[in-house]
Amino acid sequence: MLSLQAKALGARQSGSPVHPMRLIYELRNLIGDDVTVFCDVGSIYVWMARYFNSYEPQRLLFSNGQQTLGVALPWAIAATFARPGEKVVSMSGDGGFLFSAMELETAVREKCSFVHLVWRDGSYDLVKIQQVLKYGRSFGVEFWTCGHREICRSLRCNGTAH
């Protein structure tokens, strides 16, 4: 169970950008235990694996460190076929989203209904952390923040940005 201390920390986080603990706190309070949650690899995976609690089997799914960047979005699409009518949430970092964003066309064409969250930090953050630890600097991991909302809208999805 999410420790009371961690839950309290998440509840106290405010401002922008949104702290991962606040996202986890709000998400856990917004969704029921019957919602399937898919999480891509990257920094958001580390936070979710540590602090997001799932109370039913096969409701919080990761690739568990297999470096499958971009997998959460296609998994969400598959879940709408495997569990018709059930609620699905998927999430990725902005880098992972760019790996599979065009799959939104498939989701629209197949009338899949799910929510996908994009954690934006303008880099392959987990790779950047590892590079800095090993080499004292990062290289090739930062990118400009593209218009995620515009990508979604161009593919006839409802997208908002905060």
mmCIF file with all atom_site columns, C-alpha atoms in Angstrom:
data_model
loop_
_atom_site.group_PDB
_atom_site.id
_atom_site.type_symbol
_atom_site.label_atom_id
_atom_site.label_alt_id
_atom_site.label_comp_id
_atom_site.label_asym_id
_atom_site.label_entity_id
_atom_site.label_seq_id
_atom_site.pdbx_PDB_ins_code
_atom_site.Cartn_x
_atom_site.Cartn_y
_atom_site.Cartn_z
_atom_site.occupancy
_atom_site.B_iso_or_equiv
_atom_site.pdbx_formal_charge
_atom_site.auth_seq_id
_atom_site.auth_comp_id
_atom_site.auth_asym_id
_atom_site.auth_atom_id
_atom_site.pdbx_PDB_model_num
ATOM 1   C CA . MET A 1 1   ? 0.000   0.000  0.000   1.00 0.00 ? 1   MET A CA 1
ATOM 2   C CA . LEU A 1 2   ? 1.169   3.533  -0.732  1.00 0.00 ? 2   LEU A CA 1
ATOM 3   C CA . SER A 1 3   ? 2.716   4.599  2.524   1.00 0.00 ? 3   SER A CA 1
ATOM 4   C CA . LEU A 1 4   ? 0.865   7.322  4.363   1.00 0.00 ? 4   LEU A CA 1
ATOM 5   C CA . GLN A 1 5   ? 4.018   9.415  4.268   1.00 0.00 ? 5   GLN A CA 1
ATOM 6   C CA . ALA A 1 6   ? 4.315   9.130  0.469   1.00 0.00 ? 6   ALA A CA 1
ATOM 7   C CA . LYS A 1 7   ? 0.596   9.776  0.030   1.00 0.00 ? 7   LYS A CA 1
ATOM 8   C CA . ALA A 1 8   ? 0.841   12.896 2.186   1.00 0.00 ? 8   ALA A CA 1
ATOM 9   C CA . LEU A 1 9   ? 3.851   14.066 0.173   1.00 0.00 ? 9   LEU A CA 1
ATOM 10  C CA . GLY A 1 10  ? 1.920   13.670 -3.072  1.00 0.00 ? 10  GLY A CA 1
ATOM 11  C CA . ALA A 1 11  ? -1.071  15.557 -1.687  1.00 0.00 ? 11  ALA A CA 1
ATOM 12  C CA . ARG A 1 12  ? 1.152   18.481 -0.661  1.00 0.00 ? 12  ARG A CA 1
ATOM 13  C CA . GLN A 1 13  ? 2.873   18.912 -4.048  1.00 0.00 ? 13  GLN A CA 1
ATOM 14  C CA . SER A 1 14  ? 1.559   21.839 -6.049  1.00 0.00 ? 14  SER A CA 1
ATOM 15  C CA . GLY A 1 15  ? 2.565   24.168 -8.820  1.00 0.00 ? 15  GLY A CA 1
ATOM 16  C CA . SER A 1 16  ? 3.962   23.662 -12.254 1.00 0.00 ? 16  SER A CA 1
ATOM 17  C CA . PRO A 1 17  ? 5.527   21.533 -13.490 1.00 0.00 ? 17  PRO A CA 1
ATOM 18  C CA . VAL A 1 18  ? 3.495   18.856 -11.738 1.00 0.00 ? 18  VAL A CA 1
ATOM 19  C CA . HIS A 1 19  ? 5.593   16.684 -9.434  1.00 0.00 ? 19  HIS A CA 1
ATOM 20  C CA . PRO A 1 20  ? 5.368   12.914 -10.199 1.00 0.00 ? 20  PRO A CA 1
ATOM 21  C CA . MET A 1 21  ? 4.100   12.249 -6.663  1.00 0.00 ? 21  MET A CA 1
ATOM 22  C CA . ARG A 1 22  ? 1.208   14.650 -7.262  1.00 0.00 ? 22  ARG A CA 1
ATOM 23  C CA . LEU A 1 23  ? 0.344   12.922 -10.539 1.00 0.00 ? 23  LEU A CA 1
ATOM 24  C CA . ILE A 1 24  ? 0.348   9.528  -8.819  1.00 0.00 ? 24  ILE A CA 1
ATOM 25  C CA . TYR A 1 25  ? -1.691  10.816 -5.885  1.00 0.00 ? 25  TYR A CA 1
ATOM 26  C CA . GLU A 1 26  ? -4.339  12.350 -8.164  1.00 0.00 ? 26  GLU A CA 1
ATOM 27  C CA . LEU A 1 27  ? -4.449  9.396  -10.556 1.00 0.00 ? 27  LEU A CA 1
ATOM 28  C CA . ARG A 1 28  ? -4.887  6.892  -7.737  1.00 0.00 ? 28  ARG A CA 1
ATOM 29  C CA . ASN A 1 29  ? -7.757  8.996  -6.348  1.00 0.00 ? 29  ASN A CA 1
ATOM 30  C CA . LEU A 1 30  ? -9.410  9.418  -9.754  1.00 0.00 ? 30  LEU A CA 1
ATOM 31  C CA . ILE A 1 31  ? -9.513  5.833  -10.987 1.00 0.00 ? 31  ILE A CA 1
ATOM 32  C CA . GLY A 1 32  ? -11.028 2.680  -9.590  1.00 0.00 ? 32  GLY A CA 1
ATOM 33  C CA . ASP A 1 33  ? -9.242  -0.569 -8.887  1.00 0.00 ? 33  ASP A CA 1
ATOM 34  C CA . ASP A 1 34  ? -10.772 -2.058 -12.049 1.00 0.00 ? 34  ASP A CA 1
ATOM 35  C CA . VAL A 1 35  ? -8.928  0.338  -14.391 1.00 0.00 ? 35  VAL A CA 1
ATOM 36  C CA . THR A 1 36  ? -6.000  -1.108 -16.327 1.00 0.00 ? 36  THR A CA 1
ATOM 37  C CA . VAL A 1 37  ? -2.911  1.137  -16.252 1.00 0.00 ? 37  VAL A CA 1
ATOM 38  C CA . PHE A 1 38  ? -0.007  0.729  -18.683 1.00 0.00 ? 38  PHE A CA 1
ATOM 39  C CA . CYS A 1 39  ? 3.266   2.510  -18.062 1.00 0.00 ? 39  CYS A CA 1
ATOM 40  C CA . ASP A 1 40  ? 6.090   2.996  -20.522 1.00 0.00 ? 40  ASP A CA 1
ATOM 41  C CA . VAL A 1 41  ? 9.730   2.756  -19.467 1.00 0.00 ? 41  VAL A CA 1
ATOM 42  C CA . GLY A 1 42  ? 11.583  5.881  -18.415 1.00 0.00 ? 42  GLY A CA 1
ATOM 43  C CA . SER A 1 43  ? 11.464  8.178  -15.424 1.00 0.00 ? 43  SER A CA 1
ATOM 44  C CA . ILE A 1 44  ? 7.692   7.949  -15.046 1.00 0.00 ? 44  ILE A CA 1
ATOM 45  C CA . TYR A 1 45  ? 8.076   4.170  -14.822 1.00 0.00 ? 45  TYR A CA 1
ATOM 46  C CA . VAL A 1 46  ? 10.397  4.522  -11.832 1.00 0.00 ? 46  VAL A CA 1
ATOM 47  C CA . TRP A 1 47  ? 7.905   6.740  -10.002 1.00 0.00 ? 47  TRP A CA 1
ATOM 48  C CA . MET A 1 48  ? 4.905   4.575  -10.863 1.00 0.00 ? 48  MET A CA 1
ATOM 49  C CA . ALA A 1 49  ? 6.631   1.317  -9.925  1.00 0.00 ? 49  ALA A CA 1
ATOM 50  C CA . ARG A 1 50  ? 7.572   2.729  -6.532  1.00 0.00 ? 50  ARG A CA 1
ATOM 51  C CA . TYR A 1 51  ? 4.460   4.664  -5.538  1.00 0.00 ? 51  TYR A CA 1
ATOM 52  C CA . PHE A 1 52  ? 1.369   3.643  -7.530  1.00 0.00 ? 52  PHE A CA 1
ATOM 53  C CA . ASN A 1 53  ? -0.572  0.847  -5.883  1.00 0.00 ? 53  ASN A CA 1
ATOM 54  C CA . SER A 1 54  ? -2.653  -1.646 -7.792  1.00 0.00 ? 54  SER A CA 1
ATOM 55  C CA . TYR A 1 55  ? -5.151  -3.778 -5.899  1.00 0.00 ? 55  TYR A CA 1
ATOM 56  C CA . GLU A 1 56  ? -6.144  -6.286 -8.566  1.00 0.00 ? 56  GLU A CA 1
ATOM 57  C CA . PRO A 1 57  ? -3.895  -8.554 -10.629 1.00 0.00 ? 57  PRO A CA 1
ATOM 58  C CA . GLN A 1 58  ? -2.967  -7.477 -14.154 1.00 0.00 ? 58  GLN A CA 1
ATOM 59  C CA . ARG A 1 59  ? -4.154  -3.899 -13.664 1.00 0.00 ? 59  ARG A CA 1
ATOM 60  C CA . LEU A 1 60  ? -0.763  -2.145 -13.505 1.00 0.00 ? 60  LEU A CA 1
ATOM 61  C CA . LEU A 1 61  ? 1.468   -3.326 -16.314 1.00 0.00 ? 61  LEU A CA 1
ATOM 62  C CA . PHE A 1 62  ? 5.088   -2.489 -17.161 1.00 0.00 ? 62  PHE A CA 1
ATOM 63  C CA . SER A 1 63  ? 7.596   -4.107 -19.460 1.00 0.00 ? 63  SER A CA 1
ATOM 64  C CA . ASN A 1 64  ? 9.753   -4.233 -16.324 1.00 0.00 ? 64  ASN A CA 1
ATOM 65  C CA . GLY A 1 65  ? 12.979  -2.761 -17.567 1.00 0.00 ? 65  GLY A CA 1
ATOM 66  C CA . GLN A 1 66  ? 13.075  -4.397 -20.992 1.00 0.00 ? 66  GLN A CA 1
ATOM 67  C CA . GLN A 1 67  ? 13.809  -1.018 -22.645 1.00 0.00 ? 67  GLN A CA 1
ATOM 68  C CA . THR A 1 68  ? 10.585  -1.154 -24.651 1.00 0.00 ? 68  THR A CA 1
ATOM 69  C CA . LEU A 1 69  ? 10.240  2.584  -25.130 1.00 0.00 ? 69  LEU A CA 1
ATOM 70  C CA . GLY A 1 70  ? 6.872   3.517  -26.600 1.00 0.00 ? 70  GLY A CA 1
ATOM 71  C CA . VAL A 1 71  ? 5.026   0.341  -25.618 1.00 0.00 ? 71  VAL A CA 1
ATOM 72  C CA . ALA A 1 72  ? 2.320   1.826  -23.348 1.00 0.00 ? 72  ALA A CA 1
ATOM 73  C CA . LEU A 1 73  ? 0.253   3.375  -26.135 1.00 0.00 ? 73  LEU A CA 1
ATOM 74  C CA . PRO A 1 74  ? 0.016   0.227  -28.315 1.00 0.00 ? 74  PRO A CA 1
ATOM 75  C CA . TRP A 1 75  ? -0.688  -1.837 -25.185 1.00 0.00 ? 75  TRP A CA 1
ATOM 76  C CA . ALA A 1 76  ? -3.594  0.467  -24.367 1.00 0.00 ? 76  ALA A CA 1
ATOM 77  C CA . ILE A 1 77  ? -5.002  -0.053 -27.843 1.00 0.00 ? 77  ILE A CA 1
ATOM 78  C CA . ALA A 1 78  ? -4.677  -3.831 -27.440 1.00 0.00 ? 78  ALA A CA 1
ATOM 79  C CA . ALA A 1 79  ? -6.391  -3.683 -24.037 1.00 0.00 ? 79  ALA A CA 1
ATOM 80  C CA . THR A 1 80  ? -9.472  -2.063 -25.548 1.00 0.00 ? 80  THR A CA 1
ATOM 81  C CA . PHE A 1 81  ? -9.818  -5.170 -27.726 1.00 0.00 ? 81  PHE A CA 1
ATOM 82  C CA . ALA A 1 82  ? -8.905  -7.664 -24.996 1.00 0.00 ? 82  ALA A CA 1
ATOM 83  C CA . ARG A 1 83  ? -11.185 -6.073 -22.382 1.00 0.00 ? 83  ARG A CA 1
ATOM 84  C CA . PRO A 1 84  ? -13.967 -4.322 -24.310 1.00 0.00 ? 84  PRO A CA 1
ATOM 85  C CA . GLY A 1 85  ? -15.801 -1.694 -22.315 1.00 0.00 ? 85  GLY A CA 1
ATOM 86  C CA . GLU A 1 86  ? -13.230 -1.550 -19.520 1.00 0.00 ? 86  GLU A CA 1
ATOM 87  C CA . LYS A 1 87  ? -11.398 1.659  -18.649 1.00 0.00 ? 87  LYS A CA 1
ATOM 88  C CA . VAL A 1 88  ? -7.762  1.954  -19.687 1.00 0.00 ? 88  VAL A CA 1
ATOM 89  C CA . VAL A 1 89  ? -5.097  4.542  -18.848 1.00 0.00 ? 89  VAL A CA 1
ATOM 90  C CA . SER A 1 90  ? -1.640  4.514  -20.388 1.00 0.00 ? 90  SER A CA 1
ATOM 91  C CA . MET A 1 91  ? 1.299   6.814  -19.839 1.00 0.00 ? 91  MET A CA 1
ATOM 92  C CA . SER A 1 92  ? 4.662   7.553  -21.325 1.00 0.00 ? 92  SER A CA 1
ATOM 93  C CA . GLY A 1 93  ? 7.306   10.206 -21.286 1.00 0.00 ? 93  GLY A CA 1
ATOM 94  C CA . ASP A 1 94  ? 7.500   12.600 -24.192 1.00 0.00 ? 94  ASP A CA 1
ATOM 95  C CA . GLY A 1 95  ? 10.290  10.522 -25.739 1.00 0.00 ? 95  GLY A CA 1
ATOM 96  C CA . GLY A 1 96  ? 8.328   7.274  -25.483 1.00 0.00 ? 96  GLY A CA 1
ATOM 97  C CA . PHE A 1 97  ? 5.244   8.991  -26.856 1.00 0.00 ? 97  PHE A CA 1
ATOM 98  C CA . LEU A 1 98  ? 7.181   10.053 -29.950 1.00 0.00 ? 98  LEU A CA 1
ATOM 99  C CA . PHE A 1 99  ? 8.168   6.411  -30.545 1.00 0.00 ? 99  PHE A CA 1
ATOM 100 C CA . SER A 1 100 ? 4.540   5.347  -30.977 1.00 0.00 ? 100 SER A CA 1
ATOM 101 C CA . ALA A 1 101 ? 2.405   8.488  -31.399 1.00 0.00 ? 101 ALA A CA 1
ATOM 102 C CA . MET A 1 102 ? 1.292   7.515  -34.894 1.00 0.00 ? 102 MET A CA 1
ATOM 103 C CA . GLU A 1 103 ? -0.514  4.533  -33.366 1.00 0.00 ? 103 GLU A CA 1
ATOM 104 C CA . LEU A 1 104 ? -3.132  7.093  -32.336 1.00 0.00 ? 104 LEU A CA 1
ATOM 105 C CA . GLU A 1 105 ? -4.350  6.835  -35.924 1.00 0.00 ? 105 GLU A CA 1
ATOM 106 C CA . THR A 1 106 ? -5.028  3.145  -35.293 1.00 0.00 ? 106 THR A CA 1
ATOM 107 C CA . ALA A 1 107 ? -6.825  3.969  -32.043 1.00 0.00 ? 107 ALA A CA 1
ATOM 108 C CA . VAL A 1 108 ? -9.092  6.481  -33.789 1.00 0.00 ? 108 VAL A CA 1
ATOM 109 C CA . ARG A 1 109 ? -9.747  4.235  -36.790 1.00 0.00 ? 109 ARG A CA 1
ATOM 110 C CA . GLU A 1 110 ? -10.625 1.303  -34.523 1.00 0.00 ? 110 GLU A CA 1
ATOM 111 C CA . LYS A 1 111 ? -12.680 3.533  -32.161 1.00 0.00 ? 111 LYS A CA 1
ATOM 112 C CA . CYS A 1 112 ? -10.569 2.638  -29.122 1.00 0.00 ? 112 CYS A CA 1
ATOM 113 C CA . SER A 1 113 ? -11.361 4.604  -25.999 1.00 0.00 ? 113 SER A CA 1
ATOM 114 C CA . PHE A 1 114 ? -8.631  5.200  -23.428 1.00 0.00 ? 114 PHE A CA 1
ATOM 115 C CA . VAL A 1 115 ? -6.663  7.988  -21.770 1.00 0.00 ? 115 VAL A CA 1
ATOM 116 C CA . HIS A 1 116 ? -2.963  8.426  -22.511 1.00 0.00 ? 116 HIS A CA 1
ATOM 117 C CA . LEU A 1 117 ? -0.848  10.725 -20.324 1.00 0.00 ? 117 LEU A CA 1
ATOM 118 C CA . VAL A 1 118 ? 2.393   12.182 -21.640 1.00 0.00 ? 118 VAL A CA 1
ATOM 119 C CA . TRP A 1 119 ? 4.970   13.149 -19.026 1.00 0.00 ? 119 TRP A CA 1
ATOM 120 C CA . ARG A 1 120 ? 6.909   15.999 -20.649 1.00 0.00 ? 120 ARG A CA 1
ATOM 121 C CA . ASP A 1 121 ? 10.462  16.848 -19.642 1.00 0.00 ? 121 ASP A CA 1
ATOM 122 C CA . GLY A 1 122 ? 12.081  17.444 -23.039 1.00 0.00 ? 122 GLY A CA 1
ATOM 123 C CA . SER A 1 123 ? 14.543  14.568 -22.814 1.00 0.00 ? 123 SER A CA 1
ATOM 124 C CA . TYR A 1 124 ? 15.117  10.873 -22.502 1.00 0.00 ? 124 TYR A CA 1
ATOM 125 C CA . ASP A 1 125 ? 15.456  11.632 -18.800 1.00 0.00 ? 125 ASP A CA 1
ATOM 126 C CA . LEU A 1 126 ? 16.336  8.188  -17.470 1.00 0.00 ? 126 LEU A CA 1
ATOM 127 C CA . VAL A 1 127 ? 19.080  7.832  -20.105 1.00 0.00 ? 127 VAL A CA 1
ATOM 128 C CA . LYS A 1 128 ? 20.309  11.334 -19.250 1.00 0.00 ? 128 LYS A CA 1
ATOM 129 C CA . ILE A 1 129 ? 20.563  10.425 -15.553 1.00 0.00 ? 129 ILE A CA 1
ATOM 130 C CA . GLN A 1 130 ? 22.563  7.310  -16.398 1.00 0.00 ? 130 GLN A CA 1
ATOM 131 C CA . GLN A 1 131 ? 24.890  9.232  -18.732 1.00 0.00 ? 131 GLN A CA 1
ATOM 132 C CA . VAL A 1 132 ? 25.606  11.906 -16.135 1.00 0.00 ? 132 VAL A CA 1
ATOM 133 C CA . LEU A 1 133 ? 26.329  9.255  -13.498 1.00 0.00 ? 133 LEU A CA 1
ATOM 134 C CA . LYS A 1 134 ? 28.707  7.350  -15.785 1.00 0.00 ? 134 LYS A CA 1
ATOM 135 C CA . TYR A 1 135 ? 30.304  10.092 -17.907 1.00 0.00 ? 135 TYR A CA 1
ATOM 136 C CA . GLY A 1 136 ? 29.674  13.280 -15.938 1.00 0.00 ? 136 GLY A CA 1
ATOM 137 C CA . ARG A 1 137 ? 27.607  14.759 -18.792 1.00 0.00 ? 137 ARG A CA 1
ATOM 138 C CA . SER A 1 138 ? 24.757  13.918 -21.103 1.00 0.00 ? 138 SER A CA 1
ATOM 139 C CA . PHE A 1 139 ? 24.726  13.772 -24.889 1.00 0.00 ? 139 PHE A CA 1
ATOM 140 C CA . GLY A 1 140 ? 21.987  13.357 -27.506 1.00 0.00 ? 140 GLY A CA 1
ATOM 141 C CA . VAL A 1 141 ? 19.137  12.912 -25.043 1.00 0.00 ? 141 VAL A CA 1
ATOM 142 C CA . GLU A 1 142 ? 17.472  16.325 -25.049 1.00 0.00 ? 142 GLU A CA 1
ATOM 143 C CA . PHE A 1 143 ? 14.995  17.403 -27.679 1.00 0.00 ? 143 PHE A CA 1
ATOM 144 C CA . TRP A 1 144 ? 12.646  20.287 -28.247 1.00 0.00 ? 144 TRP A CA 1
ATOM 145 C CA . THR A 1 145 ? 9.191   19.992 -26.831 1.00 0.00 ? 145 THR A CA 1
ATOM 146 C CA . CYS A 1 146 ? 6.947   19.372 -29.797 1.00 0.00 ? 146 CYS A CA 1
ATOM 147 C CA . GLY A 1 147 ? 3.231   20.120 -29.916 1.00 0.00 ? 147 GLY A CA 1
ATOM 148 C CA . HIS A 1 148 ? 1.802   16.979 -28.345 1.00 0.00 ? 148 HIS A CA 1
ATOM 149 C CA . ARG A 1 149 ? -1.682  18.469 -28.338 1.00 0.00 ? 149 ARG A CA 1
ATOM 150 C CA . GLU A 1 150 ? -1.344  19.312 -32.033 1.00 0.00 ? 150 GLU A CA 1
ATOM 151 C CA . ILE A 1 151 ? -0.163  15.784 -32.841 1.00 0.00 ? 151 ILE A CA 1
ATOM 152 C CA . CYS A 1 152 ? -3.248  14.403 -31.092 1.00 0.00 ? 152 CYS A CA 1
ATOM 153 C CA . ARG A 1 153 ? -5.614  16.807 -32.789 1.00 0.00 ? 153 ARG A CA 1
ATOM 154 C CA . SER A 1 154 ? -4.124  16.144 -36.228 1.00 0.00 ? 154 SER A CA 1
ATOM 155 C CA . LEU A 1 155 ? -4.948  12.479 -35.680 1.00 0.00 ? 155 LEU A CA 1
ATOM 156 C CA . ARG A 1 156 ? -8.519  13.365 -34.519 1.00 0.00 ? 156 ARG A CA 1
ATOM 157 C CA . CYS A 1 157 ? -7.868  12.659 -30.835 1.00 0.00 ? 157 CYS A CA 1
ATOM 158 C CA . ASN A 1 158 ? -8.845  14.862 -27.952 1.00 0.00 ? 158 ASN A CA 1
ATOM 159 C CA . GLY A 1 159 ? -5.616  16.226 -26.502 1.00 0.00 ? 159 GLY A CA 1
ATOM 160 C CA . THR A 1 160 ? -4.971  18.773 -23.790 1.00 0.00 ? 160 THR A CA 1
ATOM 161 C CA . ALA A 1 161 ? -1.704  20.083 -22.447 1.00 0.00 ? 161 ALA A CA 1
ATOM 162 C CA . HIS A 1 162 ? -0.798  21.425 -19.037 1.00 0.00 ? 162 HIS A CA 1
#
